[in-house]
Coordinates of N, CA, C and O in Angstrom, one line a residue:
M1 N -19.5 33.9 11.6 CA -19.3 32.5 11.8 C -17.2 31.5 12.0 O -16.8 32.3 12.2
S2 N -18.5 30.2 12.0 CA -18.1 29.7 13.5 C -17.6 28.9 12.5 O -17.3 28.6 11.2
H3 N -15.7 28.3 13.2 CA -15.3 27.7 12.3 C -15.1 26.3 12.8 O -15.4 25.6 14.1
D4 N -15.3 25.1 11.9 CA -15.0 23.8 11.9 C -14.0 23.4 12.7 O -13.3 22.7 11.4
H5 N -13.2 23.0 13.7 CA -12.5 22.0 14.0 C -11.9 20.7 13.4 O -11.1 19.7 13.5
T6 N -13.3 20.2 13.7 CA -12.8 18.7 13.0 C -12.9 18.6 11.9 O -12.2 18.0 11.3
H7 N -13.5 19.4 10.7 CA -12.7 19.3 9.5 C -10.9 19.1 9.1 O -10.5 18.8 8.8
D8 N -10.7 20.4 10.3 CA -9.6 21.1 10.2 C -9.0 19.7 10.9 O -7.7 19.0 10.5
A9 N -9.1 18.7 11.6 CA -8.3 17.5 11.9 C -7.8 17.0 10.5 O -7.1 15.9 10.6
T10 N -8.7 16.5 9.5 CA -8.5 15.6 8.4 C -7.6 15.9 7.4 O -7.7 15.6 6.2
A11 N -7.9 17.6 7.5 CA -7.7 18.7 6.7 C -6.2 17.7 5.5 O -5.4 18.1 7.0
G12 N -6.6 17.8 4.9 CA -4.6 17.3 3.9 C -4.0 15.6 4.3 O -3.3 15.7 3.7
Q13 N -5.3 15.3 5.4 CA -4.8 13.8 5.1 C -5.0 12.5 3.9 O -4.7 11.8 3.5
G14 N -5.8 13.4 3.4 CA -5.9 12.3 1.7 C -6.9 11.5 2.4 O -7.7 10.7 3.7
S15 N -6.5 10.7 1.0 CA -8.1 9.4 1.4 C -7.0 7.9 1.0 O -6.3 8.1 0.3
C16 N -8.1 6.6 1.3 CA -7.4 5.4 1.2 C -7.1 4.8 -0.1 O -8.5 5.6 -0.9
P17 N -6.5 5.0 -0.5 CA -6.9 4.1 -2.7 C -7.0 3.4 -2.2 O -7.1 3.0 -3.3
V18 N -7.3 2.5 -0.8 CA -8.0 0.8 -1.7 C -9.5 1.2 -0.8 O -10.7 0.9 -2.8
C19 N -9.6 1.8 -0.1 CA -11.9 2.0 0.0 C -11.7 3.5 -0.5 O -12.8 3.5 -0.2
G20 N -11.0 3.9 0.1 CA -11.3 5.4 -0.6 C -11.9 6.5 0.9 O -12.1 8.0 0.7
R21 N -11.6 5.5 1.6 CA -12.4 6.4 2.9 C -10.9 7.2 3.7 O -9.6 7.4 3.5
P22 N -11.5 8.2 4.5 CA -10.1 9.4 4.8 C -9.2 9.3 5.6 O -9.5 8.0 6.6
R23 N -8.0 9.4 5.8 CA -7.4 9.1 6.3 C -7.6 9.7 7.8 O -7.4 10.7 7.7
K24 N -7.4 8.9 9.0 CA -7.6 9.5 10.2 C -5.9 10.0 10.6 O -5.4 9.4 10.6
P25 N -6.3 11.6 11.1 CA -4.8 11.4 12.1 C -4.0 10.8 12.9 O -3.6 11.5 13.5
D26 N -4.3 9.3 13.2 CA -4.0 8.9 14.6 C -2.9 8.0 14.4 O -1.9 8.0 13.3
P27 N -2.1 8.7 15.5 CA -0.6 8.2 15.1 C -0.4 6.4 15.3 O 0.5 5.7 14.9
E28 N -1.9 5.9 16.0 CA -1.3 4.4 15.8 C -1.2 3.9 14.2 O -0.7 2.6 13.9
L29 N -2.2 5.0 13.5 CA -2.3 4.6 12.0 C -1.3 4.8 11.3 O -1.0 4.2 10.0
A30 N 0.0 5.8 11.6 CA 0.5 6.5 10.7 C 0.6 5.2 9.6 O 1.5 5.4 9.3
R31 N 1.6 4.2 10.6 CA 3.0 3.2 10.0 C 1.8 2.6 9.2 O 2.4 1.5 8.4
Y32 N 0.8 2.2 8.6 CA 0.1 2.0 7.6 C 0.3 2.8 6.2 O -0.8 2.7 5.6
R33 N 0.4 4.3 6.1 CA 0.2 5.3 5.4 C 0.6 4.4 3.9 O 2.0 4.2 4.5
P34 N -0.3 5.1 2.7 CA -0.9 5.7 3.0 C -2.6 5.4 3.2 O -3.1 6.0 2.3
F35 N -2.5 3.9 3.7 CA -3.8 3.3 3.2 C -4.5 4.0 5.2 O -3.8 3.8 5.6
C36 N -5.5 4.0 5.5 CA -6.8 4.1 6.7 C -6.5 3.0 8.0 O -6.4 3.5 8.9
C37 N -5.7 1.6 6.9 CA -5.6 0.5 8.6 C -4.8 -0.5 7.9 O -4.7 -0.8 6.8
K38 N -4.6 -1.5 9.1 CA -3.7 -2.4 8.3 C -4.4 -2.9 7.6 O -3.7 -3.9 6.1
R39 N -6.2 -3.6 7.6 CA -7.1 -4.1 6.7 C -6.7 -4.0 5.0 O -6.1 -4.7 4.6
C40 N -6.7 -2.7 4.8 CA -6.8 -1.5 3.5 C -5.0 -2.7 2.5 O -5.0 -2.4 1.7
A41 N -3.8 -2.4 4.1 CA -3.1 -2.6 3.0 C -1.8 -4.2 3.3 O -1.7 -4.0 2.3
D42 N -3.0 -4.9 4.2 CA -2.8 -5.9 3.4 C -3.5 -6.2 2.6 O -2.9 -7.8 1.7
I43 N -4.9 -5.9 1.8 CA -5.3 -5.6 0.7 C -4.1 -6.1 -0.4 O -4.3 -6.3 -1.6
D44 N -3.6 -4.2 -0.2 CA -3.0 -3.4 -1.2 C -1.4 -4.5 -1.8 O -1.1 -5.4 -2.5
L45 N -0.8 -5.0 -0.4 CA 0.1 -6.2 -0.4 C -0.3 -7.4 -0.9 O 0.4 -8.1 -2.4
N46 N -1.4 -8.0 -0.8 CA -2.1 -9.1 -1.7 C -2.1 -9.3 -3.1 O -1.8 -9.5 -4.0
R47 N -3.0 -7.9 -3.2 CA -3.0 -7.7 -5.3 C -1.3 -7.8 -5.9 O -1.6 -7.6 -7.1
W48 N -0.7 -6.8 -5.4 CA 0.8 -6.9 -5.6 C 1.2 -8.5 -5.7 O 2.3 -9.0 -6.5
L49 N 1.4 -9.4 -4.4 CA 1.8 -10.8 -4.5 C 0.6 -11.3 -5.6 O 1.7 -12.7 -5.6
S50 N 0.0 -11.4 -5.5 CA -1.0 -11.9 -6.7 C -1.2 -11.9 -8.5 O -1.3 -12.6 -8.8
G51 N 0.2 -10.8 -8.6 CA 0.2 -10.8 -9.7 C -0.5 -9.6 -10.7 O -1.2 -8.7 -11.5
N52 N -1.7 -9.1 -9.8 CA -2.6 -8.4 -10.1 C -2.6 -6.9 -10.6 O -2.8 -6.0 -11.1
Y53 N -1.7 -5.8 -9.9 CA -0.7 -4.9 -9.7 C 0.4 -5.3 -10.4 O 1.3 -6.5 -10.4
V54 N 1.1 -4.9 -11.3 CA 2.8 -4.5 -12.2 C 3.1 -3.2 -12.4 O 2.6 -2.4 -12.7
V55 N 4.0 -3.5 -12.8 CA 5.1 -2.2 -13.4 C 4.7 -2.2 -15.0 O 5.5 -3.6 -15.0
A56 N 4.7 -1.3 -15.7 CA 4.9 -1.5 -16.9 C 6.4 -1.2 -17.0 O 7.3 -1.3 -16.6
G57 N 7.0 -2.2 -18.3 CA 8.0 -2.4 -18.5 C 8.3 -3.3 -20.2 O 7.4 -4.4 -20.3
G58 N 9.5 -3.0 -20.0 CA 9.8 -4.5 -21.2 C 9.5 -5.7 -20.5 O 9.9 -5.9 -19.6
P59 N 10.4 -6.7 -22.1 CA 9.9 -7.9 -20.5 C 11.7 -7.9 -20.7 O 12.6 -7.5 -20.5
A60 N 11.7 -9.1 -19.2 CA 12.4 -8.9 -18.7 C 13.9 -10.6 -19.5 O 13.3 -10.7 -20.5
E61 N 14.4 -9.6 -19.0 CA 16.0 -10.4 -19.9 C 16.5 -11.5 -19.1 O 15.9 -12.5 -18.6
E62 N 16.4 -12.5 -20.0 CA 16.4 -13.9 -19.9 C 17.5 -13.9 -19.3 O 17.6 -14.9 -17.8
A63 N 18.8 -13.0 -18.3 CA 19.7 -13.6 -17.5 C 18.7 -13.2 -15.8 O 19.3 -13.3 -15.1
D64 N 18.1 -12.2 -16.5 CA 17.1 -11.3 -14.9 C 16.0 -12.2 -14.8 O 16.3 -13.2 -13.3
S65 N 15.9 -13.1 -15.7 CA 15.3 -14.5 -15.2 C 15.0 -15.7 -14.7 O 14.9 -16.5 -13.6
E66 N 17.0 -16.1 -15.2 CA 17.6 -16.8 -14.3 C 18.5 -16.7 -13.0 O 18.6 -17.1 -11.9
L67 N 18.6 -15.6 -12.5 CA 18.3 -15.3 -11.4 C 17.4 -15.9 -10.0 O 17.4 -16.0 -9.1
W68 N 16.2 -15.4 -11.1 CA 15.5 -16.2 -9.6 C 14.5 -17.2 -10.5 O 13.0 -17.8 -10.1
S69 N 15.3 -18.6 -10.4 CA 14.9 -19.5 -11.0 C 14.7 -20.3 -9.9 O 15.3 -20.1 -9.7
A70 N 14.1 -21.7 -9.9 CA 14.4 -22.6 -8.4 C 15.2 -22.9 -8.2 O 15.7 -22.9 -7.1
D71 N 15.9 -23.0 -9.8 CA 17.7 -23.8 -9.5 C 18.3 -22.9 -8.8 O 19.0 -23.0 -7.3
S72 N 18.0 -21.4 -9.2 CA 19.2 -20.5 -7.8 C 18.3 -20.4 -7.4 O 19.4 -19.9 -6.2
L73 N 17.2 -20.6 -6.4 CA 17.7 -20.6 -5.4 C 17.0 -21.8 -3.9 O 16.8 -21.7 -3.0
K74 N 17.8 -22.4 -4.6 CA 17.8 -23.6 -4.4 C 19.2 -23.2 -2.3 O 19.4 -24.2 -2.0
H75 N 20.0 -22.1 -2.7 CA 21.2 -22.3 -2.5 C 20.8 -22.4 -1.0 O 20.5 -21.6 -0.7

């Protein structure tokens, strides 16, 4: 029985949560984990910044929303 070492190179690497492709064990791409590349990391960031992703929780307290008001950010 022959052993396929190409499969071992990606074993345990998982898949990209954006595109589903397997992550490569490339050290240059490790900075984008858990994504497979910069493009997928940027897509995910855009989804957070545009409000497509949200963290579950109750409504913000009024004091919290005052911290982020336009007037308070003018400092």
